[in-house]
Amino acid sequence: MSGGRRTGTERRAIALPYVGQWGWGYQDVQINRAPALPATAPRLPAFFADTAKTRLRTVATWRNRTSTRAGDFVCHRGERTGYSCAPVAMVDFAPAGDLCGGVCLPTWVAVEGPTCKSGDSGAPVFEGQVALGLVKGGTYRADGSCLFYYYMSTDYLPPGWTLAYR
């Protein structure tokens, strides 16, 4: 596997060497090593919630898929699309095809458009400071506009992992 790249707040690409991945049916996680943080960098579990990547939001807690309902209003901050919010469409979505190391199970949460694009994978999905999951992919209309995106709930982190929060 190859490493990824990230664009930091200074707007230059940073290499992220590949560490490992987990995924089969219900899960999609890839880990890449980030460069060492300066001693002055905050050490809180946080993510960028705004399109400009200027405001960090700390993670206060998480919510399981079984506590998520169609109609809940959630947000994501994608690398390609920036910040957007929309209602949950389904909590038991199964993407078509072999996108999950084989057939996908109906454990993915689908969120109505308006924004999703290829390149948003791995983006945080949240409600305020509540972590919900990570974007996996999207479904698009014939004109290329976003019908909905879908995410992996925090329930499906690899065995032995826990979500860091303050």
Coordinates of N, CA and C in Angstrom, one line a residue:
M1 N 0.8 -1.2 0.0 CA 0.0 0.0 0.0 C 0.9 1.2 0.0
S2 N 0.4 2.3 -0.6 CA 1.1 3.5 -0.6 C 0.6 4.4 0.5
G3 N 1.4 5.4 0.8 CA 1.0 6.4 1.8 C 0.1 7.4 1.1
G4 N -0.5 8.2 2.0 CA -1.4 9.3 1.5 C -0.7 10.6 1.6
R5 N -1.5 11.7 1.3 CA -1.0 13.0 1.3 C -2.1 13.9 2.0
R6 N -1.6 14.9 2.7 CA -2.6 15.8 3.3 C -2.1 17.2 3.0
T7 N -3.0 18.1 2.9 CA -2.7 19.5 2.8 C -2.9 20.1 4.1
G8 N -1.8 20.6 4.7 CA -1.9 21.3 6.0 C -2.4 22.7 5.9
T9 N -2.5 23.3 7.1 CA -3.0 24.7 7.2 C -2.1 25.6 6.4
E10 N -0.8 25.3 6.2 CA 0.1 26.1 5.4 C 0.0 25.9 3.9
R11 N -1.0 25.0 3.5 CA -1.4 24.8 2.1 C -0.3 24.1 1.3
R12 N 0.6 23.3 1.9 CA 1.5 22.5 1.2 C 1.2 21.0 1.4
A13 N 1.5 20.2 0.5 CA 1.3 18.7 0.6 C 2.3 18.1 1.6
I14 N 1.8 17.3 2.5 CA 2.7 16.6 3.4 C 2.5 15.1 3.2
A15 N 3.6 14.3 3.0 CA 3.6 12.9 2.8 C 3.1 12.2 4.1
L16 N 2.3 11.2 4.0 CA 1.8 10.5 5.2 C 2.0 9.0 4.9
P17 N 3.2 8.4 5.4 CA 3.5 7.0 5.1 C 2.4 6.1 5.6
Y18 N 2.1 5.0 4.8 CA 1.1 4.0 5.1 C 1.5 3.2 6.3
V19 N 0.6 2.9 7.3 CA 0.8 2.1 8.4 C 0.0 0.8 8.3
G20 N -1.3 0.9 8.1 CA -2.1 -0.3 8.0 C -3.6 0.0 7.7
Q21 N -4.4 -1.0 7.4 CA -5.8 -0.8 7.1 C -6.6 -1.9 7.6
W22 N -7.9 -1.6 7.9 CA -8.9 -2.6 8.3 C -10.2 -2.4 7.6
G23 N -10.8 -3.4 7.1 CA -12.1 -3.2 6.4 C -12.5 -4.5 5.8
W24 N -13.8 -4.8 6.0 CA -14.4 -5.9 5.4 C -15.9 -5.9 5.6
G25 N -16.7 -5.5 4.7 CA -18.1 -5.5 4.8 C -18.7 -4.3 5.6
Y26 N -18.2 -4.0 6.7 CA -18.8 -3.0 7.6 C -17.9 -1.9 8.1
Q27 N -16.6 -2.0 7.6 CA -15.6 -1.1 8.2 C -14.6 -0.7 7.1
D28 N -14.1 0.6 7.2 CA -13.1 1.1 6.3 C -12.2 2.1 7.0
V29 N -11.1 1.6 7.4 CA -10.1 2.4 8.2 C -8.7 2.2 7.6
Q30 N -8.1 3.3 7.3 CA -6.7 3.3 6.9 C -5.9 4.3 7.8
I31 N -4.7 3.8 8.2 CA -3.9 4.7 9.1 C -2.6 5.0 8.3
N32 N -2.3 6.3 8.4 CA -1.0 6.8 7.8 C -0.3 7.6 8.9
R33 N 1.0 7.5 8.9 CA 1.8 8.2 10.0 C 1.9 9.7 9.6
A34 N 1.6 10.5 10.6 CA 1.7 12.0 10.4 C 3.0 12.4 10.9
P35 N 3.5 13.6 10.4 CA 4.8 14.1 10.9 C 4.7 14.4 12.4
A36 N 5.8 14.5 13.0 CA 5.9 14.9 14.5 C 5.3 16.3 14.6
L37 N 4.5 16.4 15.7 CA 4.0 17.7 16.0 C 5.0 18.6 16.7
P38 N 4.9 19.9 16.5 CA 5.8 20.8 17.3 C 5.3 20.7 18.8
A39 N 6.2 21.0 19.7 CA 5.9 20.9 21.1 C 4.8 21.9 21.5
T40 N 4.5 22.9 20.7 CA 3.5 23.9 21.1 C 2.1 23.5 20.5
A41 N 2.1 22.4 19.7 CA 0.8 22.0 19.1 C -0.2 21.4 20.2
P42 N -1.5 21.7 20.1 CA -2.4 21.2 21.1 C -2.5 19.7 21.0
R43 N -2.6 19.0 22.1 CA -2.6 17.5 22.2 C -4.0 17.0 22.5
L44 N -5.1 17.7 22.1 CA -6.4 17.3 22.4 C -7.0 16.5 21.2
P45 N -7.9 15.6 21.4 CA -8.6 15.0 20.3 C -9.4 16.0 19.6
A46 N -9.0 16.4 18.4 CA -9.7 17.5 17.7 C -9.6 17.3 16.2
F47 N -10.5 18.1 15.5 CA -10.5 18.0 14.0 C -10.9 19.4 13.5
F48 N -10.6 19.7 12.2 CA -11.0 20.9 11.6 C -12.5 20.8 11.3
A49 N -13.3 21.7 11.7 CA -14.7 21.7 11.4 C -15.1 22.7 10.3
D50 N -14.2 23.6 10.0 CA -14.5 24.7 9.1 C -13.8 24.4 7.7
T51 N -14.4 25.0 6.7 CA -13.8 24.8 5.3 C -12.4 25.3 5.2
A52 N -12.1 26.4 5.9 CA -10.8 27.0 5.8 C -9.7 26.4 6.6
K53 N -10.1 25.4 7.5 CA -9.1 24.7 8.3 C -8.4 25.7 9.3
T54 N -9.2 26.6 9.9 CA -8.6 27.5 10.8 C -9.1 27.3 12.3
R55 N -10.2 26.6 12.4 CA -10.8 26.4 13.7 C -10.9 24.9 14.1
L56 N -10.1 24.6 15.2 CA -10.2 23.2 15.7 C -11.4 23.0 16.6
R57 N -12.0 21.8 16.5 CA -13.1 21.5 17.3 C -12.7 20.2 18.1
T58 N -12.8 20.3 19.4 CA -12.4 19.1 20.2 C -13.6 18.1 20.2
V59 N -13.3 16.9 20.4 CA -14.2 15.8 20.5 C -14.6 15.6 21.9
A60 N -15.9 15.8 22.3 CA -16.4 15.7 23.6 C -16.9 14.3 23.9
T61 N -17.5 13.6 22.9 CA -18.0 12.3 23.1 C -18.3 11.7 21.7
W62 N -19.0 10.6 21.7 CA -19.4 10.0 20.4 C -20.8 9.5 20.5
R63 N -21.4 9.1 19.4 CA -22.7 8.5 19.4 C -22.7 7.3 18.5
N64 N -23.3 6.2 19.0 CA -23.4 5.0 18.2 C -24.4 5.0 17.1
R65 N -24.3 4.1 16.1 CA -25.2 4.0 15.0 C -26.6 3.7 15.5
T66 N -26.8 2.9 16.5 CA -28.1 2.6 17.0 C -28.8 3.8 17.7
S67 N -28.1 4.8 18.0 CA -28.7 6.1 18.5 C -28.9 7.1 17.5
T68 N -28.6 6.8 16.2 CA -28.7 7.7 15.1 C -30.0 7.4 14.4
R69 N -30.8 8.4 14.0 CA -32.1 8.2 13.3 C -32.1 8.9 12.0
A70 N -32.9 8.4 11.1 CA -33.2 9.2 9.8 C -33.8 10.5 10.2
G71 N -33.3 11.6 9.6 CA -33.8 12.9 9.9 C -32.9 13.7 10.9
D72 N -32.0 13.0 11.6 CA -31.0 13.7 12.4 C -30.2 14.6 11.5
F73 N -29.8 15.8 12.0 CA -29.0 16.7 11.2 C -27.6 16.6 11.6
V74 N -26.7 16.2 10.7 CA -25.3 16.0 11.0 C -24.4 16.8 10.0
C75 N -23.2 16.9 10.3 CA -22.3 17.7 9.5 C -21.0 16.9 9.2
H76 N -20.3 17.3 8.1 CA -19.0 16.7 7.8 C -18.1 17.8 7.3
R77 N -16.8 17.6 7.3 CA -15.8 18.5 6.8 C -14.9 17.8 5.9
G78 N -15.3 17.7 4.6 CA -14.5 17.0 3.6 C -13.4 17.8 3.0
E79 N -12.3 17.0 2.6 CA -11.2 17.7 2.1 C -11.5 18.4 0.8
R80 N -12.4 17.8 0.0 CA -12.8 18.4 -1.3 C -13.9 19.4 -1.2
T81 N -14.9 19.1 -0.3 CA -16.1 19.9 -0.3 C -16.2 20.9 0.9
G82 N -15.3 20.8 1.9 CA -15.4 21.7 3.0 C -16.5 21.3 4.0
Y83 N -17.0 22.3 4.7 CA -18.0 22.1 5.7 C -19.4 22.1 5.1
S84 N -20.3 21.1 5.5 CA -21.7 21.1 5.2 C -22.5 20.3 6.1
C85 N -23.8 20.5 6.2 CA -24.6 19.8 7.1 C -25.9 19.4 6.3
A86 N -26.5 18.2 6.7 CA -27.6 17.7 6.0 C -28.3 16.6 6.9
P87 N -29.5 16.2 6.6 CA -30.2 15.2 7.4 C -29.7 13.8 7.0
V88 N -29.8 12.9 8.0 CA -29.5 11.5 7.8 C -30.7 10.9 6.9
A89 N -30.4 10.1 5.9 CA -31.4 9.5 5.1 C -31.7 8.1 5.5
M90 N -30.6 7.3 5.8 CA -30.8 5.9 6.2 C -29.7 5.5 7.2
V91 N -30.0 4.7 8.1 CA -29.0 4.2 9.1 C -28.6 2.7 8.8
D92 N -29.1 2.2 7.7 CA -28.8 0.8 7.4 C -28.5 0.6 5.9
F93 N -27.7 1.5 5.4 CA -27.4 1.5 3.9 C -26.3 0.5 3.6
A94 N -26.4 -0.2 2.5 CA -25.4 -1.1 2.0 C -25.0 -0.6 0.6
P95 N -23.8 0.0 0.4 CA -23.3 0.4 -0.9 C -23.3 -0.8 -1.9
A96 N -23.6 -0.5 -3.1 CA -23.6 -1.5 -4.2 C -22.2 -1.9 -4.6
G97 N -22.0 -3.1 -5.0 CA -20.7 -3.5 -5.6 C -19.8 -4.1 -4.5
D98 N -18.5 -4.2 -4.8 CA -17.5 -4.8 -3.9 C -16.7 -3.7 -3.4
L99 N -17.3 -2.7 -2.8 CA -16.5 -1.5 -2.2 C -16.0 -1.8 -0.8
C100 N -16.4 -2.9 -0.2 CA -16.0 -3.1 1.2 C -15.1 -4.4 1.3
G101 N -14.2 -4.6 0.4 CA -13.4 -5.8 0.4 C -14.3 -7.0 0.1
G102 N -15.3 -6.7 -0.6 CA -16.4 -7.7 -1.0 C -17.7 -6.9 -0.9
V103 N -18.8 -7.7 -0.6 CA -20.1 -7.1 -0.5 C -20.2 -6.2 0.8
C104 N -20.8 -5.0 0.7 CA -20.9 -4.2 1.8 C -22.2 -4.6 2.6
L105 N -22.0 -4.6 3.9 CA -23.1 -4.9 4.8 C -24.0 -3.7 5.1
P106 N -25.3 -3.8 5.5 CA -26.1 -2.7 5.7 C -25.9 -2.0 7.0
T107 N -24.6 -1.5 7.2 CA -24.2 -0.9 8.5 C -23.8 0.5 8.3
W108 N -23.8 1.0 7.1 CA -23.4 2.4 6.7 C -24.5 3.4 6.9
V109 N -24.2 4.6 7.3 CA -25.2 5.6 7.5 C -25.1 6.6 6.3
A110 N -26.3 6.8 5.6 CA -26.3 7.6 4.4 C -26.9 9.0 4.8
V111 N -26.2 10.0 4.3 CA -26.6 11.4 4.6 C -26.9 12.1 3.3
E112 N -28.1 12.8 3.2 CA -28.5 13.5 2.0 C -27.4 14.5 1.6
G113 N -27.4 14.8 0.2 CA -26.5 15.9 -0.2 C -26.7 17.1 0.6
P114 N -26.2 18.2 0.3 CA -25.9 18.7 -1.0 C -24.5 18.5 -1.4
T115 N -23.6 18.2 -0.5 CA -22.2 18.2 -0.9 C -21.5 16.9 -0.6
C116 N -20.9 16.3 -1.6 CA -19.9 15.2 -1.5 C -19.2 15.1 -2.8
K117 N -17.9 14.7 -2.7 CA -17.1 14.5 -3.9 C -16.1 13.5 -3.5
S118 N -15.6 12.8 -4.6 CA -14.5 11.9 -4.4 C -13.3 12.7 -3.8
G119 N -12.7 12.1 -2.8 CA -11.6 12.8 -2.1 C -12.0 13.2 -0.7
D120 N -13.3 13.1 -0.3 CA -13.8 13.4 1.0 C -13.7 12.2 1.9
S121 N -13.3 11.0 1.4 CA -13.1 9.8 2.3 C -12.3 10.1 3.5
G122 N -12.7 9.6 4.6 CA -12.0 9.8 5.9 C -12.4 11.0 6.6
A123 N -13.2 11.8 6.0 CA -13.7 13.1 6.7 C -14.5 12.8 7.9
P124 N -14.3 13.7 8.9 CA -15.1 13.5 10.1 C -16.6 13.8 9.9
V125 N -17.5 13.0 10.5 CA -18.9 13.3 10.5 C -19.2 13.5 12.0
F126 N -20.0 14.6 12.2 CA -20.2 15.0 13.6 C -21.4 15.8 13.8
E127 N -21.8 16.0 15.0 CA -22.9 16.9 15.4 C -22.4 17.7 16.6
G128 N -22.0 18.9 16.3 CA -21.3 19.8 17.3 C -20.0 19.2 17.7
Q129 N -19.8 18.8 19.0 CA -18.6 18.1 19.4 C -18.7 16.6 19.6
V130 N -19.8 16.1 19.0 CA -20.1 14.6 19.1 C -19.6 14.0 17.8
A131 N -18.7 13.0 17.9 CA -18.2 12.3 16.8 C -19.2 11.2 16.4
L132 N -19.5 11.1 15.1 CA -20.4 10.1 14.6 C -19.7 9.0 13.7
G133 N -18.7 9.5 12.9 CA -18.1 8.5 12.1 C -17.1 9.1 11.1
L134 N -16.8 8.3 10.1 CA -15.9 8.8 9.0 C -16.5 8.5 7.6
V135 N -16.4 9.5 6.7 CA -17.0 9.3 5.4 C -16.3 8.2 4.6
K136 N -17.0 7.4 4.0 CA -16.5 6.3 3.1 C -16.6 6.7 1.6
G137 N -17.8 7.1 1.2 CA -18.0 7.4 -0.2 C -19.3 8.2 -0.4
G138 N -19.6 8.3 -1.7 CA -20.9 9.0 -2.1 C -21.6 8.4 -3.2
T139 N -22.8 8.7 -3.4 CA -23.6 8.3 -4.6 C -24.0 9.6 -5.3
Y140 N -23.9 9.5 -6.7 CA -24.0 10.8 -7.5 C -25.1 10.6 -8.5
R141 N -25.8 11.7 -8.8 CA -26.8 11.8 -9.9 C -26.0 11.8 -11.2
A142 N -26.8 11.6 -12.3 CA -26.2 11.6 -13.7 C -25.4 12.9 -14.0
D143 N -25.9 14.0 -13.4 CA -25.1 15.3 -13.7 C -23.9 15.4 -12.8
G144 N -23.6 14.5 -12.0 CA -22.4 14.5 -11.1 C -22.7 15.1 -9.7
S145 N -23.9 15.6 -9.5 CA -24.1 16.2 -8.2 C -24.4 15.1 -7.2
C146 N -24.2 15.5 -5.9 CA -24.2 14.6 -4.8 C -25.7 14.2 -4.5
L147 N -26.0 12.9 -4.5 CA -27.3 12.4 -4.0 C -27.2 12.2 -2.5
F148 N -26.2 11.5 -2.0 CA -25.9 11.4 -0.6 C -24.5 10.8 -0.4
Y149 N -23.9 11.0 0.8 CA -22.7 10.4 1.1 C -23.0 9.4 2.2
Y150 N -22.1 8.5 2.5 CA -22.3 7.5 3.5 C -21.0 7.4 4.4
Y151 N -21.3 7.0 5.7 CA -20.1 7.0 6.6 C -20.2 5.7 7.4
M152 N -18.9 5.4 8.0 CA -18.8 4.3 8.9 C -18.9 4.9 10.3
S153 N -19.8 4.3 11.1 CA -20.1 4.8 12.4 C -18.8 4.5 13.3
T154 N -18.7 5.3 14.4 CA -17.6 5.1 15.3 C -17.7 3.7 16.0
D155 N -18.9 3.0 15.9 CA -19.0 1.7 16.5 C -18.1 0.7 15.8
Y156 N -17.6 1.0 14.6 CA -16.9 0.0 13.8 C -15.4 0.3 13.7
L157 N -14.9 1.0 14.7 CA -13.4 1.1 14.7 C -12.8 -0.3 14.9
P158 N -11.5 -0.5 14.5 CA -10.9 -1.8 14.6 C -10.9 -2.3 16.1
P159 N -11.0 -3.6 16.3 CA -11.0 -4.2 17.6 C -9.9 -3.7 18.5
G160 N -10.2 -3.3 19.7 CA -9.2 -2.8 20.6 C -9.0 -1.3 20.6
W161 N -9.6 -0.7 19.6 CA -9.4 0.8 19.5 C -10.5 1.5 20.3
T162 N -10.2 2.7 20.7 CA -11.3 3.5 21.3 C -11.1 4.9 20.8
L163 N -12.2 5.6 20.8 CA -12.2 7.0 20.3 C -11.7 7.9 21.4
A164 N -10.7 8.7 21.1 CA -10.2 9.7 22.0 C -11.1 10.9 22.1
Y165 N -11.5 11.3 23.3 CA -12.3 12.5 23.5 C -11.9 13.1 24.9
R166 N -12.3 14.3 25.1 CA -11.9 15.0 26.3 C -12.9 14.9 27.4

